[in-house]
CSV table of C-alpha atoms in Angstrom, one decimal:
chain,number,residue,atom,x,y,z
A,1,MET,CA,0.0,-0.1,-0.1
A,2,SER,CA,1.3,3.6,-1.1
A,3,ARG,CA,1.6,6.4,1.1
A,4,SER,CA,-0.8,8.2,-0.8
A,5,ALA,CA,-3.4,5.3,-0.4
A,6,VAL,CA,-2.8,5.6,3.6
A,7,VAL,CA,-3.5,9.2,3.4
A,8,TYR,CA,-6.7,9.1,1.6
A,9,TYR,CA,-8.1,6.0,3.8
A,10,ALA,CA,-7.0,8.1,7.0
A,11,VAL,CA,-8.5,11.3,5.8
A,12,GLY,CA,-11.7,9.8,4.7
A,13,GLY,CA,-11.8,8.5,8.2
A,14,VAL,CA,-10.9,11.3,10.1
A,15,THR,CA,-13.5,13.3,7.9
A,16,GLN,CA,-16.1,11.1,8.9
A,17,LYS,CA,-15.6,11.2,12.7
A,18,ALA,CA,-14.9,15.1,12.5
A,19,LEU,CA,-18.2,15.8,10.7
A,20,GLY,CA,-19.9,13.4,13.5
A,21,LEU,CA,-18.4,15.3,16.4
A,22,LEU,CA,-19.3,18.9,14.9
A,23,MET,CA,-22.9,17.9,14.4
A,24,LEU,CA,-22.7,16.4,18.1
A,25,PRO,CA,-23.5,19.7,20.1
A,26,VAL,CA,-26.0,20.7,17.3
A,27,THR,CA,-28.0,17.5,17.4
A,28,ALA,CA,-27.8,17.5,21.3
A,29,SER,CA,-28.9,21.4,21.3
A,30,LEU,CA,-31.9,21.0,18.7
A,31,LEU,CA,-33.3,17.4,20.1
A,32,GLY,CA,-33.2,18.4,23.6
A,33,VAL,CA,-31.8,15.9,26.6
A,34,ALA,CA,-34.9,13.5,26.7
A,35,ALA,CA,-34.9,12.9,22.8
A,36,PHE,CA,-31.2,12.7,23.0
A,37,GLY,CA,-31.7,9.7,25.4
A,38,GLN,CA,-34.1,8.1,22.9
A,39,LEU,CA,-31.4,8.6,20.2
A,40,GLY,CA,-28.7,6.8,22.2
A,41,LEU,CA,-31.3,3.9,22.8
A,42,LEU,CA,-31.4,4.0,18.8
A,43,VAL,CA,-27.5,3.9,18.5
A,44,ALA,CA,-27.3,0.9,21.1
A,45,VAL,CA,-29.7,-0.6,18.8
A,46,ALA,CA,-27.8,0.0,15.7
A,47,ASN,CA,-24.6,-1.3,17.4
A,48,VAL,CA,-26.2,-4.8,17.4
A,49,GLY,CA,-28.1,-4.5,14.3
A,50,SER,CA,-24.8,-3.7,12.3
A,51,LEU,CA,-23.3,-6.6,13.4
A,52,VAL,CA,-26.4,-8.8,12.2
A,53,ALA,CA,-26.4,-7.1,8.9
A,54,SER,CA,-22.8,-7.5,8.1
A,55,LEU,CA,-22.3,-10.8,9.5
A,56,GLY,CA,-18.5,-10.5,9.0
A,57,LEU,CA,-18.6,-10.2,5.2
A,58,THR,CA,-16.2,-7.4,4.7
A,59,GLU,CA,-13.7,-9.4,7.0
A,60,CYS,CA,-14.6,-12.1,4.6
A,61,CYS,CA,-13.8,-10.3,1.6
A,62,GLN,CA,-10.5,-9.2,3.0
A,63,ARG,CA,-9.4,-12.9,3.9
A,64,TYR,CA,-10.3,-13.8,-0.1
A,65,ALA,CA,-8.8,-10.6,-1.1
A,66,SER,CA,-7.0,-13.0,-3.6
A,67,ASP,CA,-9.8,-15.1,-5.0
A,68,ALA,CA,-11.9,-12.7,-7.5
A,69,ALA,CA,-14.3,-15.9,-7.8
A,70,MET,CA,-14.9,-16.2,-3.9
A,71,LEU,CA,-15.4,-12.5,-4.0
A,72,ARG,CA,-18.0,-12.5,-6.3
A,73,ARG,CA,-19.9,-15.3,-4.2
A,74,ILE,CA,-19.5,-13.2,-1.0
A,75,GLN,CA,-21.2,-10.2,-2.7
A,76,ALA,CA,-23.8,-12.4,-4.1
A,77,PHE,CA,-24.4,-13.8,-0.6
A,78,GLY,CA,-24.4,-10.3,0.7
A,79,TRP,CA,-27.0,-9.1,-1.8
A,80,ARG,CA,-29.3,-11.8,-1.0
A,81,TYR,CA,-28.9,-11.4,2.6
A,82,GLY,CA,-29.4,-7.9,2.7
A,83,CYS,CA,-32.9,-8.1,0.5
A,84,ALA,CA,-33.7,-10.8,3.4
A,85,LEU,CA,-33.1,-8.3,6.1
A,86,LEU,CA,-35.2,-5.3,4.2
A,87,LEU,CA,-38.1,-8.0,3.9
A,88,LEU,CA,-38.0,-8.6,7.5
A,89,SER,CA,-37.5,-5.1,8.8
A,90,PRO,CA,-41.0,-4.0,9.1
A,91,LEU,CA,-41.8,-7.1,11.7
A,92,LEU,CA,-38.4,-6.5,13.3
A,93,ALA,CA,-39.2,-2.8,13.7
A,94,LEU,CA,-42.5,-3.6,15.2
A,95,GLY,CA,-41.3,-6.1,17.7
A,96,LEU,CA,-38.5,-3.7,18.9
A,97,ALA,CA,-40.9,-0.8,19.2
A,98,ARG,CA,-43.1,-2.8,21.6
A,99,LEU,CA,-40.0,-4.4,23.5
A,100,LEU,CA,-37.9,-1.6,24.2
A,101,PRO,CA,-38.3,1.2,26.6
A,102,GLY,CA,-38.2,4.9,25.7
A,103,ASP,CA,-41.4,5.4,23.6
A,104,LEU,CA,-39.5,4.5,20.5
A,105,HIS,CA,-41.7,5.1,17.1
A,106,TRP,CA,-42.1,2.1,14.8
A,107,LEU,CA,-41.2,4.5,12.0
A,108,TRP,CA,-37.9,5.3,13.7
A,109,LEU,CA,-36.7,1.8,14.2
A,110,GLN,CA,-38.0,0.9,10.4
A,111,LEU,CA,-35.6,3.7,8.9
A,112,LEU,CA,-32.7,2.6,11.1
A,113,LEU,CA,-33.1,-1.1,10.2
A,114,ALA,CA,-33.5,-0.4,6.4
A,115,ASN,CA,-30.3,1.9,6.8
A,116,LEU,CA,-28.3,-1.3,8.5
A,117,ALA,CA,-29.4,-3.6,5.7
A,118,MET,CA,-28.2,-0.8,3.1
A,119,GLY,CA,-25.3,-0.4,5.1
A,120,GLY,CA,-24.0,-4.0,4.7
A,121,TRP,CA,-24.4,-3.4,1.1
A,122,LEU,CA,-22.2,-0.3,1.2
A,123,GLY,CA,-19.7,-2.1,3.4
A,124,LEU,CA,-19.1,-4.5,0.6
A,125,ARG,CA,-18.7,-1.6,-1.9
A,126,LEU,CA,-15.9,-0.1,0.3
A,127,VAL,CA,-14.1,-3.1,1.1
A,128,SER,CA,-14.1,-4.1,-2.8
A,129,LEU,CA,-12.7,-0.4,-3.4
A,130,ARG,CA,-9.7,-1.2,-0.8
A,131,ILE,CA,-9.2,-4.8,-2.2
A,132,ASN,CA,-8.7,-2.9,-5.8
A,133,ASN,CA,-6.4,-0.4,-4.4
A,134,ARG,CA,-8.7,2.6,-5.3
A,135,PRO,CA,-8.2,4.9,-2.4
A,136,GLN,CA,-9.2,8.2,-4.1
A,137,ARG,CA,-12.7,6.6,-5.0
A,138,PHE,CA,-12.8,5.3,-1.6
A,139,PHE,CA,-12.3,8.7,0.0
A,140,ARG,CA,-15.0,10.3,-2.7
A,141,VAL,CA,-17.4,7.6,-1.2
A,142,ILE,CA,-17.1,8.1,2.5
A,143,VAL,CA,-16.7,11.6,2.3
A,144,SER,CA,-19.8,12.3,0.1
A,145,MET,CA,-21.8,10.0,2.1
A,146,SER,CA,-20.9,11.8,5.5
A,147,ALA,CA,-21.3,15.3,3.9
A,148,LEU,CA,-24.7,14.2,2.7
A,149,GLN,CA,-25.9,12.6,6.0
A,150,THR,CA,-24.8,15.6,7.6
A,151,GLY,CA,-26.2,17.9,5.7
A,152,LEU,CA,-29.6,16.3,5.8
A,153,SER,CA,-29.5,15.9,9.5
A,154,LEU,CA,-29.2,19.4,10.0
A,155,LEU,CA,-31.9,20.4,7.5
A,156,LEU,CA,-34.4,17.8,8.8
A,157,LEU,CA,-33.4,18.9,12.7
A,158,LEU,CA,-33.8,22.5,11.9
A,159,ALA,CA,-37.3,21.6,10.4
A,160,GLY,CA,-38.3,20.2,13.6
A,161,MET,CA,-38.4,16.6,12.8
A,162,GLY,CA,-36.8,15.5,15.9
A,163,VAL,CA,-35.2,12.1,16.2
A,164,GLY,CA,-36.9,11.0,13.0
A,165,ALA,CA,-34.4,13.7,11.3
A,166,VAL,CA,-31.4,11.6,12.2
A,167,MET,CA,-33.0,8.1,11.0
A,168,LEU,CA,-34.2,9.5,7.8
A,169,SER,CA,-31.1,11.1,6.8
A,170,GLY,CA,-29.0,8.3,7.3
A,171,ALA,CA,-31.2,6.0,5.2
A,172,VAL,CA,-31.4,8.5,2.5
A,173,ALA,CA,-27.6,9.1,2.4
A,174,THR,CA,-26.9,5.5,2.0
A,175,ALA,CA,-29.5,4.8,-0.5
A,176,THR,CA,-28.2,8.0,-2.4
A,177,ILE,CA,-24.4,6.6,-2.4
A,178,LEU,CA,-25.5,2.9,-3.4
A,179,ILE,CA,-27.6,4.4,-6.3
A,180,TRP,CA,-24.5,6.5,-7.0
A,181,ASP,CA,-21.5,4.5,-6.6
A,182,GLY,CA,-22.7,0.8,-6.0
A,183,ARG,CA,-25.2,0.2,-8.4
A,184,PRO,CA,-22.8,-2.0,-10.8
A,185,MET,CA,-21.6,-4.1,-7.9
A,186,LEU,CA,-24.9,-4.9,-6.7
A,187,MET,CA,-26.4,-5.5,-10.2
A,188,ARG,CA,-23.4,-8.1,-10.7
A,189,ALA,CA,-24.1,-9.5,-7.1
A,190,ALA,CA,-27.9,-10.1,-8.3
A,191,ARG,CA,-26.9,-12.2,-11.2
A,192,SER,CA,-24.1,-14.2,-9.7
A,193,PRO,CA,-24.6,-17.3,-7.9
A,194,VAL,CA,-23.8,-18.1,-4.6
A,195,GLY,CA,-22.8,-21.4,-4.7
A,196,PRO,CA,-21.4,-23.3,-1.2
A,197,TRP,CA,-22.8,-20.5,1.6
A,198,ARG,CA,-21.1,-22.3,4.8
A,199,PRO,CA,-17.4,-21.3,4.2
A,200,ILE,CA,-18.5,-17.5,4.0
A,201,VAL,CA,-20.7,-17.9,6.9
A,202,GLY,CA,-18.4,-20.2,8.6
A,203,TYR,CA,-15.5,-17.3,8.5
A,204,GLY,CA,-17.5,-14.2,8.9
A,205,LEU,CA,-19.8,-15.2,11.7
A,206,PRO,CA,-17.5,-15.9,14.6
A,207,LEU,CA,-15.7,-12.6,13.8
A,208,ALA,CA,-19.3,-11.0,14.3
A,209,LEU,CA,-20.1,-12.8,17.1
A,210,SER,CA,-16.4,-11.6,18.6
A,211,THR,CA,-17.2,-8.0,18.2
A,212,GLY,CA,-21.0,-8.1,19.1
A,213,ILE,CA,-20.0,-9.7,22.6
A,214,THR,CA,-18.2,-6.4,23.2
A,215,PHE,CA,-21.6,-4.8,22.8
A,216,VAL,CA,-22.2,-6.0,26.3
A,217,LEU,CA,-20.2,-3.2,27.6
A,218,ASN,CA,-21.0,-0.6,24.7
A,219,GLY,CA,-24.7,-0.1,24.5
A,220,TYR,CA,-26.3,-3.1,26.2
A,221,GLU,CA,-26.8,-1.1,29.8
A,222,ARG,CA,-29.1,1.8,27.6
A,223,PRO,CA,-32.3,-0.2,27.7
A,224,TRP,CA,-31.9,-1.1,31.6
A,225,LEU,CA,-31.0,2.5,32.2
A,226,ALA,CA,-33.9,4.0,30.2
A,227,GLU,CA,-36.2,2.1,32.8
A,228,ALA,CA,-34.2,2.9,35.7
A,229,VAL,CA,-33.4,6.5,35.4
A,230,SER,CA,-35.3,9.3,33.3
A,231,LEU,CA,-35.0,10.0,29.6
A,232,GLU,CA,-33.0,13.1,30.5
A,233,VAL,CA,-30.3,11.4,32.8
A,234,LEU,CA,-30.1,8.9,30.1
A,235,GLY,CA,-29.4,11.5,27.3
A,236,ALA,CA,-26.8,13.4,29.7
A,237,TYR,CA,-24.9,10.0,30.1
A,238,VAL,CA,-25.1,9.1,26.4
A,239,LEU,CA,-23.7,12.6,25.3
A,240,VAL,CA,-20.7,12.2,27.7
A,241,TRP,CA,-20.3,8.8,27.0
A,242,GLN,CA,-19.7,9.7,23.4
A,243,LEU,CA,-17.2,12.7,24.2
A,244,SER,CA,-15.2,10.3,26.6
A,245,LEU,CA,-14.6,8.3,23.4
A,246,LEU,CA,-12.4,11.2,21.8
A,247,PRO,CA,-9.0,9.8,22.7
A,248,ALA,CA,-9.7,6.8,21.2
A,249,TYR,CA,-10.4,8.6,18.1
A,250,ALA,CA,-7.4,10.3,18.3
A,251,MET,CA,-5.5,7.2,18.5
A,252,GLU,CA,-6.8,5.9,15.0
A,253,PRO,CA,-4.1,7.5,12.8
A,254,PHE,CA,-1.5,5.6,15.1
A,255,MET,CA,-3.5,2.4,14.8
A,256,LEU,CA,-3.7,2.7,11.2
A,257,TRP,CA,-0.2,2.7,11.0
A,258,TRP,CA,0.8,0.4,13.6
A,259,GLY,CA,-2.0,-2.1,13.4
A,260,PRO,CA,-0.7,-4.0,10.4
A,261,LEU,CA,3.0,-2.9,11.0
A,262,ARG,CA,3.3,-5.0,14.3
A,263,HIS,CA,2.0,-8.1,12.7
A,264,ARG,CA,5.1,-8.1,10.3
A,265,LEU,CA,7.3,-7.4,13.2
A,266,ALA,CA,6.2,-10.3,15.2
A,267,ASP,CA,6.9,-12.4,12.2
A,268,ARG,CA,10.3,-11.3,12.6
A,269,ASN,CA,10.7,-11.7,16.3
A,270,GLU,CA,11.2,-8.0,16.6
A,271,SER,CA,10.3,-8.1,20.3
A,272,VAL,CA,12.4,-5.1,21.4
A,273,ILE,CA,10.8,-2.7,18.8
A,274,LEU,CA,7.3,-4.3,19.4
A,275,ALA,CA,7.4,-3.7,22.9
A,276,ARG,CA,8.9,0.0,22.8
A,277,VAL,CA,6.5,1.5,20.1
A,278,THR,CA,3.4,-0.1,21.9
A,279,ALA,CA,4.2,1.1,25.4
A,280,ALA,CA,4.6,4.5,23.4
A,281,GLY,CA,1.3,4.1,22.0
A,282,VAL,CA,-0.1,3.6,25.6
A,283,ALA,CA,1.4,6.8,26.6
A,284,LEU,CA,0.3,8.6,23.6
A,285,LEU,CA,-3.3,7.4,24.6
A,286,VAL,CA,-2.7,8.6,28.3
A,287,VAL,CA,-1.8,12.1,26.8
A,288,ALA,CA,-5.3,12.2,24.7
A,289,ILE,CA,-7.3,11.2,28.0
A,290,ALA,CA,-5.3,13.6,30.1
A,291,LEU,CA,-5.8,16.6,27.6
A,292,ALA,CA,-9.5,15.4,26.9
A,293,ALA,CA,-10.2,15.5,30.8
A,294,THR,CA,-8.8,19.2,30.7
A,295,ALA,CA,-10.7,20.5,27.8
A,296,ILE,CA,-14.0,18.7,27.6
A,297,PRO,CA,-15.1,20.6,31.1
A,298,LEU,CA,-13.9,24.0,29.7
A,299,ALA,CA,-16.0,23.7,26.6
A,300,PHE,CA,-18.9,21.8,27.6
A,301,PRO,CA,-20.8,24.9,28.9
A,302,TRP,CA,-20.1,26.8,25.5
A,303,LEU,CA,-21.3,23.5,23.2
A,304,PHE,CA,-24.2,22.0,25.1
A,305,ASP,CA,-27.4,23.2,27.2
A,306,ALA,CA,-27.5,23.2,30.9
A,307,ALA,CA,-29.8,20.1,30.7
A,308,TYR,CA,-26.8,18.2,30.1
A,309,GLN,CA,-24.2,19.7,32.7
A,310,GLN,CA,-25.3,16.9,35.1
A,311,GLY,CA,-23.3,14.4,32.4
A,312,LEU,CA,-19.8,15.9,33.6
A,313,GLN,CA,-19.7,14.2,36.9
A,314,TRP,CA,-19.2,10.7,35.3
A,315,LEU,CA,-16.7,11.9,32.5
A,316,PRO,CA,-13.5,10.7,34.9
A,317,ALA,CA,-14.8,7.5,35.1
A,318,LEU,CA,-15.7,7.2,31.7
A,319,LEU,CA,-12.5,8.2,30.3
A,320,LEU,CA,-10.8,5.7,32.6
A,321,ILE,CA,-13.1,3.0,31.1
A,322,THR,CA,-11.8,4.3,27.5
A,323,LEU,CA,-8.1,3.7,28.9
A,324,LEU,CA,-9.1,0.1,30.1
A,325,ARG,CA,-10.9,-0.4,26.8
A,326,GLN,CA,-8.1,0.4,24.6
A,327,ILE,CA,-5.4,-1.3,26.3
A,328,PRO,CA,-6.0,-4.8,25.2
A,329,ALA,CA,-5.9,-3.4,21.6
A,330,LEU,CA,-2.6,-2.1,22.1
A,331,LEU,CA,-0.8,-4.3,24.4
A,332,SER,CA,-2.4,-7.6,23.6
A,333,ILE,CA,-0.5,-8.4,20.3
A,334,GLY,CA,0.0,-12.4,21.3
A,335,VAL,CA,-4.0,-12.5,21.0
A,336,TYR,CA,-4.3,-11.4,17.8
A,337,HIS,CA,-1.0,-12.5,16.0
A,338,ARG,CA,-2.7,-15.8,15.4
A,339,ALA,CA,-4.4,-18.0,12.5
A,340,THR,CA,-8.0,-17.4,13.8
A,341,GLY,CA,-9.5,-14.8,16.2
A,342,ASN,CA,-11.1,-17.6,18.4
A,343,LEU,CA,-9.2,-17.0,21.2
A,344,ALA,CA,-10.3,-13.2,21.2
A,345,LEU,CA,-13.7,-14.5,20.9
A,346,VAL,CA,-13.2,-17.0,24.1
A,347,LEU,CA,-11.5,-14.0,26.0
A,348,ASN,CA,-14.3,-11.5,25.3
A,349,ALA,CA,-17.0,-14.2,26.3
A,350,ALA,CA,-15.4,-14.9,29.7
A,351,ILE,CA,-15.8,-11.4,30.7
A,352,MET,CA,-19.0,-10.3,28.6
A,353,LEU,CA,-21.3,-13.1,29.7
A,354,PRO,CA,-21.0,-12.7,33.6
A,355,ALA,CA,-21.7,-8.8,32.5
A,356,LEU,CA,-25.1,-9.8,31.2
A,357,VAL,CA,-26.4,-10.3,34.6
A,358,LEU,CA,-23.8,-8.1,36.6
A,359,LEU,CA,-24.8,-4.8,34.6
A,360,PRO,CA,-28.7,-4.9,35.2
A,361,LEU,CA,-28.0,-6.0,38.9
A,362,ALA,CA,-25.6,-3.0,39.4
A,363,ILE,CA,-28.1,-0.7,37.8
A,364,ILE,CA,-31.0,-2.0,40.1
A,365,VAL,CA,-28.8,-1.9,43.1
A,366,ALA,CA,-27.2,1.4,42.8
A,367,GLY,CA,-28.2,3.2,39.6
A,368,LEU,CA,-26.0,4.8,37.2
A,369,THR,CA,-23.0,5.0,39.8
A,370,GLY,CA,-23.4,1.1,40.4
A,371,LEU,CA,-23.2,0.8,36.2
A,372,ILE,CA,-20.0,2.8,36.1
A,373,GLN,CA,-18.4,1.1,39.0
A,374,ALA,CA,-19.3,-2.4,37.5
A,375,MET,CA,-18.1,-1.3,34.1
A,376,THR,CA,-15.1,-0.1,35.4
A,377,LEU,CA,-14.0,-3.3,37.4
A,378,LEU,CA,-15.1,-5.7,34.4
A,379,MET,CA,-12.9,-3.6,31.8
A,380,ALA,CA,-10.0,-3.7,34.3
A,381,ILE,CA,-10.5,-7.5,34.5
A,382,ARG,CA,-10.7,-7.5,30.9
A,383,ALA,CA,-7.3,-5.7,30.4
A,384,MET,CA,-5.4,-7.9,32.6
A,385,LEU,CA,-6.6,-11.1,31.5
A,386,PHE,CA,-5.9,-10.1,27.6
A,387,TYR,CA,-2.5,-8.8,28.7
A,388,TRP,CA,-1.6,-12.1,30.6
A,389,VAL,CA,-2.7,-14.3,27.9
A,390,SER,CA,-1.0,-12.3,25.2
A,391,GLN,CA,2.2,-12.3,27.0
A,392,ARG,CA,1.9,-16.5,27.2
A,393,GLN,CA,1.1,-16.4,23.7
A,394,LEU,CA,3.9,-13.9,22.7
A,395,ARG,CA,6.3,-12.6,25.4
A,396,LEU,CA,7.6,-9.0,25.0
A,397,PRO,CA,9.8,-7.3,27.1
A,398,TYR,CA,7.1,-4.8,28.6
A,399,SER,CA,8.1,-2.7,31.4
A,400,THR,CA,4.8,-4.0,33.4
A,401,LEU,CA,5.7,-1.8,36.5
A,402,GLY,CA,6.0,1.2,34.3
A,403,LEU,CA,2.8,0.6,32.5
A,404,LEU,CA,1.0,0.0,35.7
A,405,GLY,CA,2.3,3.0,37.3
A,406,LEU,CA,1.4,5.0,34.2
A,407,SER,CA,-2.3,3.7,34.4
A,408,ILE,CA,-2.5,4.2,38.0
A,409,ALA,CA,-1.2,7.7,37.7
A,410,THR,CA,-3.8,8.2,35.1
A,411,ALA,CA,-6.5,7.1,37.5
A,412,VAL,CA,-5.6,9.2,40.2
A,413,ALA,CA,-5.0,12.4,38.0
A,414,LEU,CA,-8.8,11.7,36.7
A,415,TRP,CA,-10.0,11.3,40.1
A,416,ALA,CA,-8.4,14.2,41.5
A,417,GLY,CA,-9.6,16.4,38.4
A,418,HIS,CA,-7.3,19.1,38.9
A,419,PRO,CA,-5.9,20.8,35.5
A,420,VAL,CA,-2.7,21.4,36.7
A,421,LEU,CA,-2.1,17.6,37.6
A,422,LEU,CA,-4.0,16.4,34.3
A,423,LEU,CA,-1.8,18.8,32.3
A,424,ALA,CA,1.4,17.6,34.2
A,425,LEU,CA,0.2,14.0,33.6
A,426,ALA,CA,0.3,14.5,29.9
A,427,SER,CA,3.7,16.3,29.7
A,428,VAL,CA,5.4,13.4,31.3
A,429,ALA,CA,3.5,10.8,29.2
A,430,ALA,CA,4.3,12.9,25.9
A,431,ALA,CA,7.9,13.1,26.8
A,432,TYR,CA,8.2,9.6,27.5
A,433,ALA,CA,6.6,8.5,24.1
A,434,ILE,CA,8.7,11.1,22.2
A,435,ARG,CA,11.7,9.9,23.9
A,436,THR,CA,10.6,6.1,23.1
A,437,LEU,CA,9.9,6.8,19.4
A,438,LYS,CA,13.4,8.8,18.9
A,439,THR,CA,15.4,6.2,20.0
A,440,GLY,CA,15.3,4.8,16.2
A,441,THR,CA,12.3,2.5,16.6
A,442,VAL,CA,10.2,4.3,14.0
A,443,THR,CA,13.1,4.5,11.3
A,444,VAL,CA,13.4,0.6,11.7
A,445,ALA,CA,9.7,-0.1,11.8
A,446,ALA,CA,9.3,1.9,8.8
A,447,ALA,CA,12.4,-0.1,7.0
A,448,GLN,CA,10.5,-3.4,8.0
A,449,TRP,CA,7.3,-2.0,6.6
A,450,GLN,CA,8.8,-0.9,3.3
A,451,SER,CA,10.5,-4.1,3.1
C-alpha cells in the first residue's frame, strides 16, 4: 500500500469522525436531553444491528482478497442476505418498538433497520474499493456519504423532525450513495450465483460474534438505564459517553499505521521494537485522555445546554473506562497474532457473559453509579486477562511496573480532576512517548514496512 493510499484512507476516516463530532452539540441542542436519550437507545440498537447486517462479510472479503471468484460469491450472498433483512425489517421494527423502553416510534426503527441492511451493501462496496486499490474513489464515497448525511440531518433537525431526522437522513444518504456508486456491484451480485454458503458464514460469523460480545459493555446497559432513570439522565450520560471516546478516535491514525505493521514485526521476532512502540502508544493514549479530561469540562458549557451539565460528573470514570478498553487493543499483540480470531472470542466471552447479569444488577442496586463502577471493574479485569494471555502467547519485554504505574497515575489524575495535575500527566506521558519513538524505533519499523 502506497503512502498516498494510506493518506486517502486516513483522511476519509478522520473526515467522517470530524463531521459527526461537529454535529454532536448541534444535535444535542436541537433534540433536547430527553430526545437525545431516545437517540442513544437507537444507537445501541444500531450497534447490534450493524453486526447482524454485516455478518462479518467485509472481513471475509479481506480474507479472500486474492480469490476473485470467492469475492463474487460473497457479494452475491451479501445481496441476497440484505434483501432478506429488508423484507423482515417491518416486523422486526414492530417487535422492537413494543419491547424497548423510551417510547421509540416504529418508523424510527424501520428507517434504522433499512439503513443497516443497505449499510451492509455499502460495506461490501467500500471493502471492494480497498481490495482493488482505489483509495481516491474510497475517499470520495466515504466523504460524500458523511457530508450528505450531515447536511440532511441538519436541515431536517432545523425543520423540527426530531429523532426521525437523524434516522431518515441516514437511510436517504446510504441509498443515494449506493445508487450513485454501488449500483454496478449490486447488479453483478444479483446475477451471480452464491454457491456453497457455509464457508462464507463459517468465516464471518465468529468474527461478528466476537465483536458483538463487546456490545455488552458498549450499549447493552442503555435499555436497562432507560427503565431505571429518566430519559433526561440517560441523554446526559449518552452525550458524555460519546465525548469520552475522543481519545480513542485520536489514536486511530497511530493504529492505522501500527496495526498491520506490528504483525510483520512479530513474524520477524522484533520483540524489543514491538514492546517499545506499543508502550509509546499507551503513553500517547494517556496524553489524549489527560487533554480530554482538561478540555471537555472547559468547552462543555459553551457547546451544550444546561440540561446536559449533570453528565460531567461521570466524565472521569468514563475516560478511565476508555483507557481500560483500549489497552487490550494496544498491548495484546499475542492474542491477535494468530491464524484465527477464536482466542479473542473466548476471552471476550469470559468477561461479557457474566456482565449480562452483573450490569442490570448493578443498575438495580445503585443506579447509574453502580453501572459505572461495575463497568470499570469488568474493563480492568478484561485488560489484565488479555495482557496475561497475550504474554503467554507472545512474550514481549514490556516494563510491566511502568505500564501499571502509568495506568494508576492516570486513574489518580482523573479522580483528582485538577487541570494542573492532568496537564503534568500529559507532559510526562508525552515526553516518554517522544523519547521512546526517537530512539530509532520508528526508523527501523518503517524499514520493515517498506521491505
